Tab-separated table of C-alpha atoms in Angstrom:
chain	number	residue	atom	x	y	z
D	1	MET	CA	-0.146	0.299	0.132
D	2	ASN	CA	1.955	3.399	-1.199
D	3	SER	CA	1.167	6.943	1.145
D	4	SER	CA	-1.744	8.244	-1.093
D	5	ASP	CA	-3.767	4.949	-0.123
D	6	LYS	CA	-2.631	4.437	3.464
D	7	ARG	CA	-4.029	8.407	3.733
D	8	CYS	CA	-6.862	7.430	2.225
D	9	ALA	CA	-7.654	4.365	4.357
D	10	VAL	CA	-6.956	6.677	7.068
D	11	LEU	CA	-9.587	8.966	6.105
D	12	HIS	CA	-11.922	6.553	5.685
D	13	THR	CA	-11.570	5.638	9.095
D	14	MET	CA	-11.865	9.047	10.922
D	15	VAL	CA	-14.968	9.490	8.615
D	16	ALA	CA	-16.602	5.832	9.790
D	17	LEU	CA	-15.780	7.296	13.597
D	18	VAL	CA	-17.118	10.513	12.776
D	19	GLY	CA	-20.480	8.662	11.842
D	20	LEU	CA	-20.539	6.300	14.737
D	21	ALA	CA	-20.191	9.185	17.250
D	22	ALA	CA	-23.003	10.760	15.649
D	23	GLY	CA	-25.307	8.297	15.840
D	24	ALA	CA	-24.565	7.642	19.049
D	25	VAL	CA	-25.566	11.651	20.028
D	26	GLN	CA	-29.155	11.367	17.985
D	27	GLY	CA	-29.766	8.192	19.965
D	28	GLN	CA	-32.253	7.890	22.784
D	29	THR	CA	-29.484	8.544	26.228
D	30	VAL	CA	-31.788	7.183	29.385
D	31	VAL	CA	-30.697	9.311	32.782
D	32	THR	CA	-31.649	8.446	36.382
D	33	TRP	CA	-32.154	10.691	39.099
D	34	THR	CA	-29.073	10.338	41.849
D	35	GLY	CA	-29.666	13.802	43.756
D	36	ALA	CA	-25.767	12.768	44.113
D	37	ALA	CA	-24.764	16.368	44.293
D	38	GLY	CA	-27.244	17.176	47.600
D	39	ASN	CA	-29.295	19.699	46.095
D	40	GLN	CA	-32.607	19.030	43.746
D	41	ASN	CA	-31.571	21.001	40.890
D	42	TRP	CA	-32.885	19.321	37.415
D	43	SER	CA	-29.404	21.390	36.021
D	44	ASP	CA	-26.863	19.732	37.809
D	45	PRO	CA	-25.260	16.956	35.961
D	46	LEU	CA	-24.299	15.469	39.362
D	47	ASN	CA	-27.451	14.830	40.099
D	48	TRP	CA	-27.664	12.633	37.070
D	49	ASN	CA	-26.720	8.952	36.029
D	50	PRO	CA	-24.572	9.121	33.803
D	51	ASN	CA	-23.289	13.169	34.728
D	52	VAL	CA	-25.535	14.481	32.124
D	53	VAL	CA	-28.213	17.057	32.308
D	54	PRO	CA	-31.381	16.058	30.358
D	55	SER	CA	-32.338	18.577	27.846
D	56	THR	CA	-33.199	17.552	24.534
D	57	GLY	CA	-35.486	14.841	22.835
D	58	SER	CA	-32.483	12.555	22.580
D	59	PHE	CA	-32.961	12.117	26.330
D	60	SER	CA	-35.391	9.888	28.833
D	61	ALA	CA	-35.277	10.804	32.100
D	62	VAL	CA	-36.154	8.634	34.618
D	63	ILE	CA	-36.765	10.168	38.421
D	64	PRO	CA	-37.697	7.481	40.951
D	65	ALA	CA	-40.290	7.272	43.895
D	66	GLY	CA	-39.739	9.173	46.681
D	67	ALA	CA	-37.560	11.799	44.961
D	68	THR	CA	-37.924	16.027	44.848
D	69	VAL	CA	-36.757	17.564	41.582
D	70	ARG	CA	-36.565	21.328	40.736
D	71	ILE	CA	-36.556	22.616	37.327
D	72	ASP	CA	-34.546	25.318	38.003
D	73	PRO	CA	-33.917	28.958	36.959
D	74	ALA	CA	-30.270	27.726	35.836
D	75	LEU	CA	-31.926	25.315	33.329
D	76	ILE	CA	-32.594	26.672	29.252
D	77	THR	CA	-35.926	27.984	29.560
D	78	SER	CA	-37.552	25.229	27.193
D	79	LEU	CA	-36.456	21.377	28.120
D	80	VAL	CA	-37.758	19.056	25.900
D	81	LEU	CA	-37.322	14.630	26.425
D	82	ALA	CA	-38.160	12.023	24.569
D	83	ASP	CA	-39.604	10.220	27.778
D	84	LEU	CA	-40.457	10.970	31.567
D	85	THR	CA	-40.782	8.706	34.233
D	86	LEU	CA	-42.058	10.527	37.702
D	87	GLY	CA	-42.181	7.855	40.504
D	88	SER	CA	-44.600	7.184	43.156
D	89	ASN	CA	-44.135	9.731	45.796
D	90	ALA	CA	-41.832	11.611	43.670
D	91	THR	CA	-41.837	15.625	43.379
D	92	LEU	CA	-41.286	17.561	39.858
D	93	GLN	CA	-41.416	21.193	40.694
D	94	PHE	CA	-41.027	23.744	38.104
D	95	TYR	CA	-39.579	27.396	38.588
D	96	PRO	CA	-41.616	30.705	36.480
D	97	GLY	CA	-40.638	30.895	33.096
D	98	ARG	CA	-39.823	27.055	32.618
D	99	SER	CA	-41.119	24.479	30.386
D	100	LEU	CA	-41.087	20.999	29.763
D	101	THR	CA	-42.673	19.135	26.824
D	102	VAL	CA	-42.419	15.192	26.638
D	103	GLU	CA	-42.523	13.989	23.355
D	104	ARG	CA	-43.217	10.293	23.557
D	105	LEU	CA	-43.684	8.360	26.820
D	106	ALA	CA	-44.921	10.072	30.195
D	107	SER	CA	-45.744	7.949	32.951
D	108	ILE	CA	-46.767	10.018	36.376
D	109	GLY	CA	-46.520	8.521	39.587
D	110	GLY	CA	-46.235	11.482	41.927
D	111	VAL	CA	-46.607	15.143	41.995
D	112	VAL	CA	-46.242	17.471	38.828
D	113	ASP	CA	-46.006	21.326	41.269
D	114	GLN	CA	-46.733	24.073	39.223
D	115	SER	CA	-47.702	25.976	42.179
D	116	LEU	CA	-45.171	28.565	41.545
D	117	GLY	CA	-46.529	30.081	38.535
D	118	GLY	CA	-45.751	31.112	35.162
D	119	SER	CA	-44.581	27.504	33.928
D	120	THR	CA	-45.400	25.231	31.071
D	121	PHE	CA	-46.022	20.539	30.825
D	122	THR	CA	-47.013	19.310	28.012
D	123	THR	CA	-47.037	15.716	27.006
D	124	GLN	CA	-49.416	13.816	24.050
D	125	PRO	CA	-52.041	12.803	23.593
D	126	GLY	CA	-53.004	8.925	24.209
D	127	THR	CA	-49.310	8.688	25.707
D	128	THR	CA	-49.739	9.587	29.229
D	129	THR	CA	-50.209	7.354	31.815
D	130	PHE	CA	-50.724	7.675	35.506
D	131	THR	CA	-49.040	5.166	37.770
D	132	SER	CA	-49.549	5.550	41.351
D	133	ASP	CA	-51.745	6.867	44.967
D	134	ARG	CA	-49.781	10.055	45.126
D	135	VAL	CA	-50.276	11.517	41.385
D	136	ARG	CA	-50.918	14.973	41.907
D	137	VAL	CA	-51.359	18.337	39.777
D	138	SER	CA	-50.578	21.697	40.874
D	139	VAL	CA	-51.253	24.716	39.242
D	140	GLY	CA	-50.502	28.323	40.132
D	141	SER	CA	-51.076	31.959	38.242
D	142	GLY	CA	-49.725	32.019	34.858
D	143	ALA	CA	-48.763	28.306	34.818
D	144	THR	CA	-50.391	25.358	32.268
D	145	SER	CA	-49.937	21.837	32.283
D	146	THR	CA	-51.203	19.851	29.328
D	147	ILE	CA	-51.792	16.464	30.278
D	148	LEU	CA	-52.923	14.645	27.752
D	149	GLY	CA	-53.338	10.405	29.354
D	150	PRO	CA	-56.337	8.424	28.544
D	151	VAL	CA	-56.472	7.206	32.343
D	152	TYR	CA	-56.617	8.764	35.739
D	153	ASP	CA	-56.270	5.969	38.097
D	154	THR	CA	-57.569	6.718	41.531
D	155	ARG	CA	-57.054	3.162	43.128
D	156	GLY	CA	-55.615	3.344	46.830
D	157	ILE	CA	-55.578	7.606	47.521
D	158	VAL	CA	-56.571	7.363	50.790
D	159	GLY	CA	-58.935	10.064	52.454
D	160	ASN	CA	-59.736	13.345	51.025
D	161	SER	CA	-57.704	14.479	48.030
D	162	THR	CA	-57.400	16.970	45.692
D	163	LEU	CA	-55.964	15.293	42.491
D	164	MET	CA	-55.673	18.437	40.202
D	165	SER	CA	-55.495	22.073	41.974
D	166	ALA	CA	-55.489	25.712	40.007
D	167	VAL	CA	-55.221	28.391	41.477
D	168	GLY	CA	-54.637	32.329	40.171
D	169	GLY	CA	-55.561	31.963	36.687
D	170	GLY	CA	-53.839	28.317	36.340
D	171	VAL	CA	-54.811	25.941	33.741
D	172	ILE	CA	-54.630	22.431	33.467
D	173	ASN	CA	-56.051	20.668	30.312
D	174	ALA	CA	-56.578	16.995	30.833
D	175	SER	CA	-59.345	16.906	27.729
D	176	ALA	CA	-57.953	13.514	26.535
D	177	MET	CA	-59.106	11.888	29.995
D	178	THR	CA	-61.326	8.971	29.163
D	179	ASN	CA	-61.576	7.003	32.127
D	180	TRP	CA	-60.779	7.795	36.050
D	181	ASN	CA	-60.371	4.412	37.610
D	182	GLY	CA	-61.351	4.322	40.930
D	183	ALA	CA	-62.043	1.902	44.464
D	184	TRP	CA	-63.255	1.728	47.608
D	185	ASN	CA	-61.585	2.860	50.441
D	186	ASP	CA	-59.990	-0.179	52.692
D	187	ASP	CA	-61.815	1.859	55.540
D	188	TRP	CA	-65.224	1.075	54.770
D	189	SER	CA	-66.669	3.517	57.681
D	190	ALA	CA	-64.219	6.651	55.577
D	191	VAL	CA	-65.980	8.398	53.251
D	192	GLN	CA	-63.224	9.239	50.081
D	193	ARG	CA	-63.762	12.414	48.277
D	194	HIS	CA	-61.325	13.324	45.628
D	195	LEU	CA	-61.520	16.328	43.900
D	196	VAL	CA	-60.473	18.472	41.060
D	197	SER	CA	-60.335	22.350	42.124
D	198	ALA	CA	-60.452	25.733	40.026
D	199	VAL	CA	-60.223	28.789	42.472
D	200	GLY	CA	-59.443	32.317	41.566
D	201	THR	CA	-60.449	34.419	37.859
D	202	GLY	CA	-59.515	32.682	34.853
D	203	SER	CA	-58.192	28.936	36.591
D	204	THR	CA	-59.490	26.623	34.400
D	205	ILE	CA	-59.407	22.661	34.453
D	206	ASN	CA	-60.567	21.555	31.513
D	207	LEU	CA	-62.286	17.795	31.683
D	208	SER	CA	-64.238	17.675	28.475
């Protein structure tokens, strides 16, 4: 092989490696919340495994049961994920001015907390599931939550619970829900009342 052939072979190898690297970047990466940084900030890569902040449609984020995660001011304004899993009794809190769009599947088993107002949470029609006894959605002034799942499962939620709450002009669009599953409380002497609540001018919960 002469020097020209060697240069061509090296060039082809480099092009192939670049192509593989590009493919890896474009592929979906699953990142799991660990909270190892000792704070609750989504923006801190040390809180994720692997240590990368999920912020584009090439990522799927998993937040385990009981964790609290803040979509904090240090993040870019608009986050996009391929998929989101929010574990049982976990809390995802939005700071004002932040938005999160889930492009594919959203599994919600905890609290979507937009009570600080001014934020946006959007999932896609028919792709959202509610999976736990601690599901809550709460929006405040100027916040919008569009959660287009077909089923909201209230089984196991004990006592009187507010499942969806909009205050101060907040808006929840749950118009794609076709079924609310429920069951009796294990305590037969108790009465369960699961509520949706919209309080204040402009506050809206759309269940149509």
